[in-house]
Amino acid sequence: KSSVQTIGEEQIQNPYTELLVLKGHQDIVRFLVQIDDCRFASAGDDGIIFLWNAQTGEKLFELHGHTHKITAITPFSSSDASEEKKHLILTASADRTVIVWDCTSGRQVQKVSCFHSTVKCLTVLQRLDVWLSGGSDLCVWNRKLDLLCKTSHLTDAGISALLELPKNCIAAAAGKELIIFRLIASNDESEGWNILEVKRLVDHQDNILSLVSVNDLTFVTGSHVGELIVWDALDWTKQASECNFWDSSVHPDVQSEIKLSQSPNETSVQHLTSDEECVFAAVGKGIYVYNLQMKRVIASQRTAHDSSVLHIEKLPNRQLISCSEDGSVRIWELREKQQLPAEPVPTGFFNMWGFGRANKQANQAAKKMQENIPMYFLELVGDLIGHSSAVQMFLYFGELGLATCSADHLIILWKDGERESRLRSLTLFQKLTENGDLQLKL
């Protein structure tokens, strides 16, 4: 069993050497959402929404309006050309309400209370100037919070996640099913829409936990039992899929010990993120880099953390950040392996996800292809220890740092120590100059 990588106190490549602890929440903080370049909102099980300054850590507003835990949150900026751009956020709660908040004034703009069940997900279609709520049904709303159209009861599982697709389509995860809907404008002069169920994709064997859009042509889904499917975003056909290898019905020759060692939690695809080339998957305790062109995993860290990885993001450089139930936040760098030509290529999770079942001829072709393909590995370059409980997610603010939220009720702002030190020196210099305490001798 591979052990978790560790890193010493000397973390040369980790810039986050200072932290600010933000207190206010009384329960698990599950969501962080960026409002603009330096503001973000936090929400969780206490039903309160806080607005923060990412630079200073200052609490800007405390928004009260929900009576139960927050189940979804999304930014909802106005795009009306006639008025100044308004930064709004939408929040859904287990109290079966959705509230629109104004981030500038901290005021409640409007509230919708006509839901029959909890809204589990929200998404804004900026181009069409509508927003969607998903739960036991899918509803389409306009900016004034008028209900434009809705589906009838879909499944007992309800919709847990939504993803915008091209051509006014939506992918909705409902249990094991992926339901494709299309929004169609009403024929009359009104701004109404109709919602049409186009297709149900039943390729997953278990509940779909994560959805990510790669580009206008591709999106990816991941399930509770470690399946990952790459879909065509235009015709919703499968482009590639990876599946679990420990299922003895698929592989009668697999030893039962292997099957027993793989509990669903260890293989669950908790979160997906993507750039144009790769999909980065948080699978159980590990993280995996799946190349879309090669249709295979090119790098993996099977035990990136001590517990399940809950959130993963790719930074603009070649770095990844992951956070876990174990309370840690880790920074990884994707590096190319220096390989000797004769060295066999380790396929790692590639075989585990079911590509090792091809015939000998295909295996030889794959081997030949692998000889010309650079192999990568994930190196741990930073370990941020500050939370005492599961880190739910994080937001990356570039030079302003990193915001993390946790089950310990805290939010931590991780800062680049060198940058903060320079800013303090500059501020001090300016103060001294203003007060005339600094005599500049020429």
Tab-separated table of C-alpha atoms in Angstrom:
chain	number	residue	atom	x	y	z
A	1	LYS	CA	0.000	0.000	0.000
A	2	SER	CA	1.533	3.307	-1.014
A	3	SER	CA	1.936	5.816	1.789
A	4	VAL	CA	1.091	9.489	1.687
A	5	GLN	CA	3.921	11.714	0.509
A	6	THR	CA	5.296	14.080	3.111
A	7	ILE	CA	7.236	17.306	2.838
A	8	GLY	CA	9.562	18.815	5.399
A	9	GLU	CA	9.359	22.220	7.025
A	10	GLU	CA	11.592	23.685	4.323
A	11	GLN	CA	8.946	24.208	1.645
A	12	ILE	CA	10.990	26.329	-0.754
A	13	GLN	CA	8.371	26.364	-3.515
A	14	ASN	CA	5.430	27.084	-1.220
A	15	PRO	CA	4.767	30.861	-1.162
A	16	TYR	CA	1.966	30.647	1.432
A	17	THR	CA	3.928	31.358	4.611
A	18	GLU	CA	1.409	33.707	6.250
A	19	LEU	CA	-2.215	33.140	7.139
A	20	LEU	CA	-5.249	35.117	8.285
A	21	VAL	CA	-7.971	33.260	10.181
A	22	LEU	CA	-11.487	34.557	9.450
A	23	LYS	CA	-14.083	33.808	12.137
A	24	GLY	CA	-17.838	34.281	11.999
A	25	HIS	CA	-19.486	31.025	10.991
A	26	GLN	CA	-21.043	28.825	13.673
A	27	ASP	CA	-21.050	25.571	11.686
A	28	ILE	CA	-19.407	23.787	8.724
A	29	VAL	CA	-18.416	26.222	5.951
A	30	ARG	CA	-19.094	24.353	2.683
A	31	PHE	CA	-19.063	27.011	-0.033
A	32	LEU	CA	-16.842	29.832	-1.198
A	33	VAL	CA	-17.763	31.871	-4.270
A	34	GLN	CA	-15.810	34.669	-5.913
A	35	ILE	CA	-17.681	37.948	-6.433
A	36	ASP	CA	-14.939	40.002	-8.106
A	37	ASP	CA	-11.136	40.384	-8.031
A	38	CYS	CA	-10.969	40.952	-4.282
A	39	ARG	CA	-14.298	39.902	-2.738
A	40	PHE	CA	-15.792	36.513	-1.986
A	41	ALA	CA	-18.773	35.035	-0.145
A	42	SER	CA	-18.843	32.075	2.233
A	43	ALA	CA	-21.816	29.934	3.283
A	44	GLY	CA	-22.563	26.680	5.025
A	45	ASP	CA	-24.635	24.806	7.558
A	46	ASP	CA	-25.378	27.801	9.823
A	47	GLY	CA	-27.478	29.375	7.034
A	48	ILE	CA	-25.546	32.669	7.203
A	49	ILE	CA	-23.683	34.179	4.232
A	50	PHE	CA	-20.589	36.287	4.877
A	51	LEU	CA	-18.930	38.626	2.392
A	52	TRP	CA	-15.157	39.106	2.791
A	53	ASN	CA	-12.291	41.170	1.405
A	54	ALA	CA	-9.690	38.709	0.082
A	55	GLN	CA	-6.828	41.187	0.473
A	56	THR	CA	-7.391	42.263	4.084
A	57	GLY	CA	-9.643	39.512	5.453
A	58	GLU	CA	-12.145	42.183	6.509
A	59	LYS	CA	-15.736	41.016	7.025
A	60	LEU	CA	-17.867	43.214	4.751
A	61	PHE	CA	-21.383	41.899	5.381
A	62	GLU	CA	-23.246	39.245	7.340
A	63	LEU	CA	-26.358	38.176	5.445
A	64	HIS	CA	-29.277	36.690	7.405
A	65	GLY	CA	-32.374	35.423	5.629
A	66	HIS	CA	-32.251	31.617	5.596
A	67	THR	CA	-33.398	29.454	8.507
A	68	HIS	CA	-31.626	26.237	7.486
A	69	LYS	CA	-28.285	25.271	5.947
A	70	ILE	CA	-27.189	26.642	2.584
A	71	THR	CA	-27.307	23.997	-0.174
A	72	ALA	CA	-26.091	26.023	-3.196
A	73	ILE	CA	-24.617	29.439	-3.991
A	74	THR	CA	-23.671	31.152	-7.253
A	75	PRO	CA	-22.697	34.653	-8.467
A	76	PHE	CA	-25.419	36.415	-10.446
A	77	SER	CA	-24.028	39.634	-11.924
A	78	SER	CA	-26.351	41.846	-13.921
A	79	SER	CA	-25.484	42.426	-17.563
A	80	ASP	CA	-27.879	45.303	-18.181
A	81	ALA	CA	-26.064	47.836	-20.370
A	82	SER	CA	-28.266	50.709	-19.174
A	83	GLU	CA	-27.109	50.451	-15.574
A	84	GLU	CA	-23.858	50.026	-13.710
A	85	LYS	CA	-22.838	46.379	-13.351
A	86	LYS	CA	-24.392	44.950	-10.202
A	87	HIS	CA	-22.752	42.116	-8.309
A	88	LEU	CA	-25.422	39.798	-6.945
A	89	ILE	CA	-25.360	36.310	-5.462
A	90	LEU	CA	-28.045	33.626	-5.381
A	91	THR	CA	-28.309	31.307	-2.379
A	92	ALA	CA	-30.483	28.212	-1.928
A	93	SER	CA	-31.245	26.612	1.402
A	94	ALA	CA	-32.776	23.524	3.010
A	95	ASP	CA	-35.556	25.905	4.127
A	96	ARG	CA	-36.790	25.585	0.485
A	97	THR	CA	-36.097	29.191	-0.418
A	98	VAL	CA	-33.773	30.975	-2.824
A	99	ILE	CA	-32.602	34.529	-2.054
A	100	VAL	CA	-30.933	37.113	-4.292
A	101	TRP	CA	-28.460	39.360	-2.432
A	102	ASP	CA	-26.853	42.640	-3.462
A	103	CYS	CA	-23.119	42.392	-2.711
A	104	THR	CA	-22.624	46.175	-2.667
A	105	SER	CA	-25.270	46.975	-0.047
A	106	GLY	CA	-25.517	43.572	1.654
A	107	ARG	CA	-29.283	43.730	1.249
A	108	GLN	CA	-31.750	41.016	0.320
A	109	VAL	CA	-33.100	41.886	-3.137
A	110	GLN	CA	-35.735	39.198	-3.482
A	111	LYS	CA	-36.797	35.823	-2.116
A	112	VAL	CA	-38.542	32.850	-3.729
A	113	SER	CA	-40.420	30.491	-1.402
A	114	CYS	CA	-42.512	28.352	-3.754
A	115	PHE	CA	-40.264	25.265	-3.860
A	116	HIS	CA	-41.693	21.862	-2.924
A	117	SER	CA	-38.272	20.473	-1.994
A	118	THR	CA	-34.723	21.646	-1.289
A	119	VAL	CA	-32.875	23.245	-4.193
A	120	LYS	CA	-29.594	21.318	-4.479
A	121	CYS	CA	-27.945	23.278	-7.284
A	122	LEU	CA	-28.098	26.631	-9.058
A	123	THR	CA	-26.630	27.780	-12.343
A	124	VAL	CA	-26.818	31.072	-14.231
A	125	LEU	CA	-27.044	31.147	-18.029
A	126	GLN	CA	-25.568	34.616	-18.504
A	127	ARG	CA	-26.070	34.592	-22.272
A	128	LEU	CA	-29.809	33.962	-21.976
A	129	ASP	CA	-30.179	36.117	-18.843
A	130	VAL	CA	-31.935	33.315	-16.928
A	131	TRP	CA	-31.005	31.078	-14.011
A	132	LEU	CA	-31.881	27.485	-13.198
A	133	SER	CA	-32.625	25.693	-9.950
A	134	GLY	CA	-32.351	21.939	-9.614
A	135	GLY	CA	-33.938	19.667	-6.999
A	136	SER	CA	-36.928	17.355	-7.411
A	137	ASP	CA	-37.545	19.308	-10.637
A	138	LEU	CA	-35.721	21.751	-12.892
A	139	CYS	CA	-36.989	25.347	-12.922
A	140	VAL	CA	-36.065	28.247	-15.209
A	141	TRP	CA	-36.285	31.792	-13.797
A	142	ASN	CA	-35.714	35.289	-15.144
A	143	ARG	CA	-33.828	38.095	-13.422
A	144	LYS	CA	-37.020	39.350	-11.730
A	145	LEU	CA	-37.430	35.873	-10.218
A	146	ASP	CA	-40.485	35.026	-12.307
A	147	LEU	CA	-40.806	31.280	-12.924
A	148	LEU	CA	-40.644	30.892	-16.726
A	149	CYS	CA	-41.045	27.109	-16.937
A	150	LYS	CA	-40.345	23.904	-15.056
A	151	THR	CA	-40.205	20.159	-15.546
A	152	SER	CA	-42.510	17.743	-13.789
A	153	HIS	CA	-41.082	15.459	-11.073
A	154	LEU	CA	-38.083	13.803	-12.722
A	155	THR	CA	-36.610	11.124	-10.472
A	156	ASP	CA	-36.688	10.235	-6.797
A	157	ALA	CA	-32.978	11.043	-6.649
A	158	GLY	CA	-33.544	14.646	-7.739
A	159	ILE	CA	-31.063	16.834	-9.610
A	160	SER	CA	-27.774	17.230	-7.738
A	161	ALA	CA	-25.678	19.110	-10.328
A	162	LEU	CA	-26.176	21.162	-13.506
A	163	LEU	CA	-23.868	22.029	-16.374
A	164	GLU	CA	-24.429	24.435	-19.268
A	165	LEU	CA	-23.885	22.913	-22.720
A	166	PRO	CA	-23.856	24.532	-26.205
A	167	LYS	CA	-27.046	25.250	-28.180
A	168	ASN	CA	-29.156	26.200	-25.120
A	169	CYS	CA	-28.759	22.735	-23.607
A	170	ILE	CA	-28.250	21.669	-19.985
A	171	ALA	CA	-26.824	18.462	-18.521
A	172	ALA	CA	-28.449	17.511	-15.205
A	173	ALA	CA	-27.108	14.785	-12.909
A	174	ALA	CA	-29.990	12.892	-11.290
A	175	GLY	CA	-28.728	9.829	-9.440
A	176	LYS	CA	-27.076	7.515	-12.004
A	177	GLU	CA	-28.735	9.287	-14.927
A	178	LEU	CA	-27.539	12.240	-16.939
A	179	ILE	CA	-30.544	14.075	-18.356
A	180	ILE	CA	-30.099	16.468	-21.296
A	181	PHE	CA	-32.569	19.355	-21.520
A	182	ARG	CA	-32.970	22.035	-24.166
A	183	LEU	CA	-34.344	25.526	-23.552
A	184	ILE	CA	-36.599	26.685	-26.375
A	185	ALA	CA	-37.832	30.266	-26.686
A	186	SER	CA	-41.622	30.691	-26.671
A	187	ASN	CA	-43.263	31.497	-30.015
A	188	ASP	CA	-45.183	34.471	-28.623
A	189	GLU	CA	-43.722	37.914	-27.944
A	190	SER	CA	-43.079	37.208	-24.250
A	191	GLU	CA	-39.646	36.455	-22.807
A	192	GLY	CA	-40.859	32.952	-21.919
A	193	TRP	CA	-38.985	29.702	-22.370
A	194	ASN	CA	-40.020	26.101	-22.614
A	195	ILE	CA	-37.857	23.289	-21.292
A	196	LEU	CA	-37.697	20.042	-23.192
A	197	GLU	CA	-36.160	16.753	-22.067
A	198	VAL	CA	-34.050	15.581	-25.015
A	199	LYS	CA	-32.174	12.502	-23.835
A	200	ARG	CA	-31.371	10.325	-20.829
A	201	LEU	CA	-27.871	8.870	-20.643
A	202	VAL	CA	-27.715	5.802	-18.412
A	203	ASP	CA	-24.062	4.823	-18.855
A	204	HIS	CA	-23.007	5.311	-15.213
A	205	GLN	CA	-23.370	2.398	-12.786
A	206	ASP	CA	-23.690	4.613	-9.708
A	207	ASN	CA	-24.573	8.160	-8.655
A	208	ILE	CA	-22.922	10.940	-10.656
A	209	LEU	CA	-21.039	13.154	-8.207
A	210	SER	CA	-19.137	15.523	-10.466
A	211	LEU	CA	-19.544	17.287	-13.813
A	212	VAL	CA	-17.074	19.547	-15.581
A	213	SER	CA	-17.075	21.344	-18.919
A	214	VAL	CA	-13.779	21.118	-20.816
A	215	ASN	CA	-14.689	23.306	-23.789
A	216	ASP	CA	-17.608	23.823	-26.216
A	217	LEU	CA	-17.121	20.300	-27.582
A	218	THR	CA	-16.457	18.186	-24.500
A	219	PHE	CA	-17.632	17.625	-20.943
A	220	VAL	CA	-16.784	14.970	-18.354
A	221	THR	CA	-18.708	13.194	-15.584
A	222	GLY	CA	-17.499	11.141	-12.619
A	223	SER	CA	-19.401	8.695	-10.399
A	224	HIS	CA	-19.366	7.246	-6.897
A	225	VAL	CA	-17.709	3.986	-8.044
A	226	GLY	CA	-14.805	5.598	-9.884
A	227	GLU	CA	-16.175	5.789	-13.414
A	228	LEU	CA	-15.128	8.708	-15.572
A	229	ILE	CA	-16.884	9.369	-18.897
A	230	VAL	CA	-15.815	11.892	-21.541
A	231	TRP	CA	-18.822	13.127	-23.542
A	232	ASP	CA	-19.343	14.987	-26.803
A	233	ALA	CA	-21.113	18.216	-25.756
A	234	LEU	CA	-23.008	18.526	-29.065
A	235	ASP	CA	-24.480	15.063	-29.639
A	236	TRP	CA	-23.960	13.610	-26.095
A	237	THR	CA	-22.155	10.490	-27.287
A	238	LYS	CA	-19.353	8.875	-25.293
A	239	GLN	CA	-15.874	9.821	-26.498
A	240	ALA	CA	-14.032	7.754	-23.907
A	241	SER	CA	-14.687	6.062	-20.600
A	242	GLU	CA	-12.745	4.627	-17.712
A	243	CYS	CA	-14.287	2.061	-15.405
A	244	ASN	CA	-13.538	0.273	-12.167
A	245	PHE	CA	-11.272	-2.741	-12.358
A	246	TRP	CA	-12.056	-4.339	-8.992
A	247	ASP	CA	-15.479	-5.630	-10.061
A	248	SER	CA	-15.050	-9.423	-10.077
A	249	SER	CA	-17.980	-9.875	-12.483
A	250	VAL	CA	-15.975	-7.971	-15.105
A	251	HIS	CA	-12.692	-9.691	-14.243
A	252	PRO	CA	-13.281	-13.219	-12.916
A	253	ASP	CA	-9.514	-13.626	-12.454
A	254	VAL	CA	-9.221	-10.662	-10.068
A	255	GLN	CA	-8.427	-11.802	-6.548
A	256	SER	CA	-11.131	-11.151	-3.962
A	257	GLU	CA	-8.603	-9.413	-1.657
A	258	ILE	CA	-8.247	-6.625	-4.222
A	259	LYS	CA	-11.997	-6.235	-4.427
A	260	LEU	CA	-12.304	-6.035	-0.647
A	261	SER	CA	-9.569	-3.429	-0.383
A	262	GLN	CA	-11.512	-1.067	-2.624
A	263	SER	CA	-14.414	0.459	-0.728
A	264	PRO	CA	-16.606	2.858	-2.779
A	265	ASN	CA	-15.294	5.820	-0.765
A	266	GLU	CA	-11.764	5.045	-1.927
A	267	THR	CA	-12.815	5.157	-5.581
A	268	SER	CA	-15.428	7.898	-5.544
A	269	VAL	CA	-14.851	10.732	-8.056
A	270	GLN	CA	-15.502	13.620	-5.658
A	271	HIS	CA	-14.475	16.525	-7.871
A	272	LEU	CA	-13.311	17.241	-11.421
A	273	THR	CA	-11.584	20.227	-12.945
A	274	SER	CA	-10.097	20.737	-16.393
A	275	ASP	CA	-7.968	22.740	-18.754
A	276	GLU	CA	-7.957	22.340	-22.549
A	277	GLU	CA	-5.628	19.311	-22.436
A	278	CYS	CA	-6.411	17.360	-19.279
A	279	VAL	CA	-9.048	16.502	-16.723
A	280	PHE	CA	-7.871	16.513	-13.116
A	281	ALA	CA	-9.839	14.117	-10.941
A	282	ALA	CA	-10.091	13.806	-7.162
A	283	VAL	CA	-10.661	10.055	-6.753
A	284	GLY	CA	-10.838	8.700	-3.208
A	285	LYS	CA	-7.615	9.756	-1.470
A	286	GLY	CA	-5.829	10.277	-4.783
A	287	ILE	CA	-5.535	12.725	-7.649
A	288	TYR	CA	-5.282	11.717	-11.304
A	289	VAL	CA	-4.372	13.595	-14.464
A	290	TYR	CA	-6.256	12.263	-17.493
A	291	ASN	CA	-5.077	13.456	-20.916
A	292	LEU	CA	-8.042	13.931	-23.254
A	293	GLN	CA	-6.115	13.508	-26.497
A	294	MET	CA	-4.283	10.352	-25.401
A	295	LYS	CA	-7.424	9.122	-23.585
A	296	ARG	CA	-5.420	7.929	-20.611
A	297	VAL	CA	-4.074	8.852	-17.197
A	298	ILE	CA	-0.623	10.422	-17.590
A	299	ALA	CA	0.134	11.070	-13.914
A	300	SER	CA	-1.344	10.069	-10.588
A	301	GLN	CA	-0.815	10.238	-6.864
A	302	ARG	CA	-2.852	7.342	-5.460
A	303	THR	CA	-2.605	8.555	-1.874
A	304	ALA	CA	-2.324	12.308	-2.161
A	305	HIS	CA	-3.970	12.759	1.260
A	306	ASP	CA	-4.821	10.639	4.309
A	307	SER	CA	-8.565	10.904	3.581
A	308	SER	CA	-10.848	11.650	0.623
A	309	VAL	CA	-9.888	14.573	-1.612
A	310	LEU	CA	-12.881	16.943	-1.706
A	311	HIS	CA	-11.751	19.647	-4.137
A	312	ILE	CA	-9.049	20.095	-6.755
A	313	GLU	CA	-8.039	23.020	-8.994
A	314	LYS	CA	-5.423	23.616	-11.670
A	315	LEU	CA	-3.501	26.877	-11.290
A	316	PRO	CA	-2.413	28.994	-14.283
A	317	ASN	CA	1.113	27.531	-13.904
A	318	ARG	CA	1.785	23.774	-13.885
A	319	GLN	CA	0.550	23.467	-10.329
A	320	LEU	CA	-2.486	21.788	-8.780
A	321	ILE	CA	-4.052	22.381	-5.388
A	322	SER	CA	-6.047	19.735	-3.538
A	323	CYS	CA	-7.833	19.730	-0.180
A	324	SER	CA	-9.074	16.845	1.885
A	325	GLU	CA	-11.192	15.493	4.702
A	326	ASP	CA	-7.910	15.108	6.619
A	327	GLY	CA	-7.781	18.917	7.071
A	328	SER	CA	-4.834	19.529	4.751
A	329	VAL	CA	-4.369	21.620	1.614
A	330	ARG	CA	-1.581	20.502	-0.711
A	331	ILE	CA	0.184	22.032	-3.697
A	332	TRP	CA	1.458	19.737	-6.460
A	333	GLU	CA	3.560	20.347	-9.518
A	334	LEU	CA	3.080	18.341	-12.719
A	335	ARG	CA	6.550	17.423	-13.949
A	336	GLU	CA	7.875	15.380	-16.822
A	337	LYS	CA	9.779	12.209	-15.985
A	338	GLN	CA	13.291	11.844	-17.347
A	339	GLN	CA	13.037	8.365	-18.836
A	340	LEU	CA	15.574	5.963	-20.230
A	341	PRO	CA	14.419	4.494	-23.567
A	342	ALA	CA	14.544	0.923	-22.249
A	343	GLU	CA	12.611	1.652	-19.095
A	344	PRO	CA	9.092	0.143	-19.041
A	345	VAL	CA	6.403	2.765	-18.705
A	346	PRO	CA	4.404	2.527	-15.465
A	347	THR	CA	0.731	2.776	-16.382
A	348	GLY	CA	-0.589	3.090	-12.822
A	349	PHE	CA	-4.266	3.923	-12.677
A	350	PHE	CA	-4.442	3.568	-16.473
A	351	ASN	CA	-4.769	-0.232	-16.104
A	352	MET	CA	-6.865	0.132	-13.005
A	353	TRP	CA	-9.517	2.005	-14.952
A	354	GLY	CA	-9.974	-0.806	-17.405
A	355	PHE	CA	-7.772	-0.179	-20.426
A	356	GLY	CA	-5.668	-3.285	-19.736
A	357	ARG	CA	-8.290	-5.598	-21.218
A	358	ALA	CA	-7.389	-5.230	-24.881
A	359	ASN	CA	-5.901	-8.065	-26.936
A	360	LYS	CA	-2.149	-8.635	-27.340
A	361	GLN	CA	-1.947	-6.795	-30.629
A	362	ALA	CA	-3.550	-3.696	-29.160
A	363	ASN	CA	-1.246	-3.953	-26.140
A	364	GLN	CA	1.819	-3.996	-28.405
A	365	ALA	CA	0.516	-0.964	-30.296
A	366	ALA	CA	-0.101	0.798	-27.004
A	367	LYS	CA	3.411	-0.080	-25.802
A	368	LYS	CA	4.898	1.348	-28.968
A	369	MET	CA	2.857	4.516	-28.563
A	370	GLN	CA	3.884	4.806	-24.900
A	371	GLU	CA	7.576	4.718	-25.830
A	372	ASN	CA	7.139	8.046	-27.621
A	373	ILE	CA	4.937	9.623	-24.961
A	374	PRO	CA	6.470	11.653	-22.153
A	375	MET	CA	5.447	10.428	-18.692
A	376	TYR	CA	4.615	12.824	-15.906
A	377	PHE	CA	4.515	12.717	-12.153
A	378	LEU	CA	3.008	14.878	-9.436
A	379	GLU	CA	5.496	16.259	-6.949
A	380	LEU	CA	4.377	17.644	-3.609
A	381	VAL	CA	5.734	21.195	-3.298
A	382	GLY	CA	3.582	22.608	-0.493
A	383	ASP	CA	1.555	21.401	2.489
A	384	LEU	CA	-0.718	23.940	4.193
A	385	ILE	CA	-1.637	22.847	7.702
A	386	GLY	CA	-4.002	25.213	9.475
A	387	HIS	CA	-7.459	23.648	9.653
A	388	SER	CA	-8.393	21.132	12.333
A	389	SER	CA	-11.136	19.447	10.307
A	390	ALA	CA	-12.154	18.580	6.714
A	391	VAL	CA	-11.312	21.320	4.192
A	392	GLN	CA	-14.415	21.547	1.980
A	393	MET	CA	-13.093	23.721	-0.861
A	394	PHE	CA	-10.905	26.714	-1.723
A	395	LEU	CA	-10.676	29.762	-3.983
A	396	TYR	CA	-7.488	30.887	-5.712
A	397	PHE	CA	-7.069	34.670	-5.883
A	398	GLY	CA	-3.743	34.862	-7.726
A	399	GLU	CA	-1.354	37.224	-5.959
A	400	LEU	CA	-3.929	37.896	-3.205
A	401	GLY	CA	-3.529	34.284	-2.106
A	402	LEU	CA	-5.788	31.361	-1.358
A	403	ALA	CA	-9.018	31.130	0.681
A	404	THR	CA	-9.966	27.795	2.277
A	405	CYS	CA	-13.105	26.796	4.215
A	406	SER	CA	-13.576	23.933	6.605
A	407	ALA	CA	-15.768	21.868	8.919
A	408	ASP	CA	-13.914	23.599	11.798
A	409	HIS	CA	-16.158	26.673	11.084
A	410	LEU	CA	-13.131	28.697	9.942
A	411	ILE	CA	-11.989	30.342	6.724
A	412	ILE	CA	-8.249	30.796	6.263
A	413	LEU	CA	-6.629	33.248	3.881
A	414	TRP	CA	-3.189	31.952	2.899
A	415	LYS	CA	-0.827	34.726	1.866
A	416	ASP	CA	2.442	34.958	-0.041
A	417	GLY	CA	4.797	35.900	2.832
A	418	GLU	CA	7.357	37.672	0.646
A	419	ARG	CA	4.709	39.795	-1.072
A	420	GLU	CA	3.048	40.741	2.233
A	421	SER	CA	6.430	41.671	3.712
A	422	ARG	CA	7.184	43.939	0.724
A	423	LEU	CA	3.760	45.592	1.028
A	424	ARG	CA	4.311	46.246	4.750
A	425	SER	CA	7.730	47.763	4.063
A	426	LEU	CA	6.240	49.988	1.343
A	427	THR	CA	3.405	51.123	3.626
A	428	LEU	CA	5.871	51.917	6.416
A	429	PHE	CA	8.099	53.863	4.016
A	430	GLN	CA	5.109	55.891	2.775
A	431	LYS	CA	3.992	56.675	6.348
A	432	LEU	CA	7.458	57.809	7.365
A	433	THR	CA	7.693	60.015	4.279
A	434	GLU	CA	4.284	61.577	4.950
A	435	ASN	CA	5.154	62.292	8.579
A	436	GLY	CA	8.456	63.841	7.609
A	437	ASP	CA	10.322	61.353	9.810
A	438	LEU	CA	12.344	60.194	6.855
A	439	GLN	CA	14.899	62.791	5.737
A	440	LEU	CA	15.978	62.097	2.204
A	441	LYS	CA	19.549	63.291	1.811
A	442	LEU	CA	20.722	64.012	-1.677
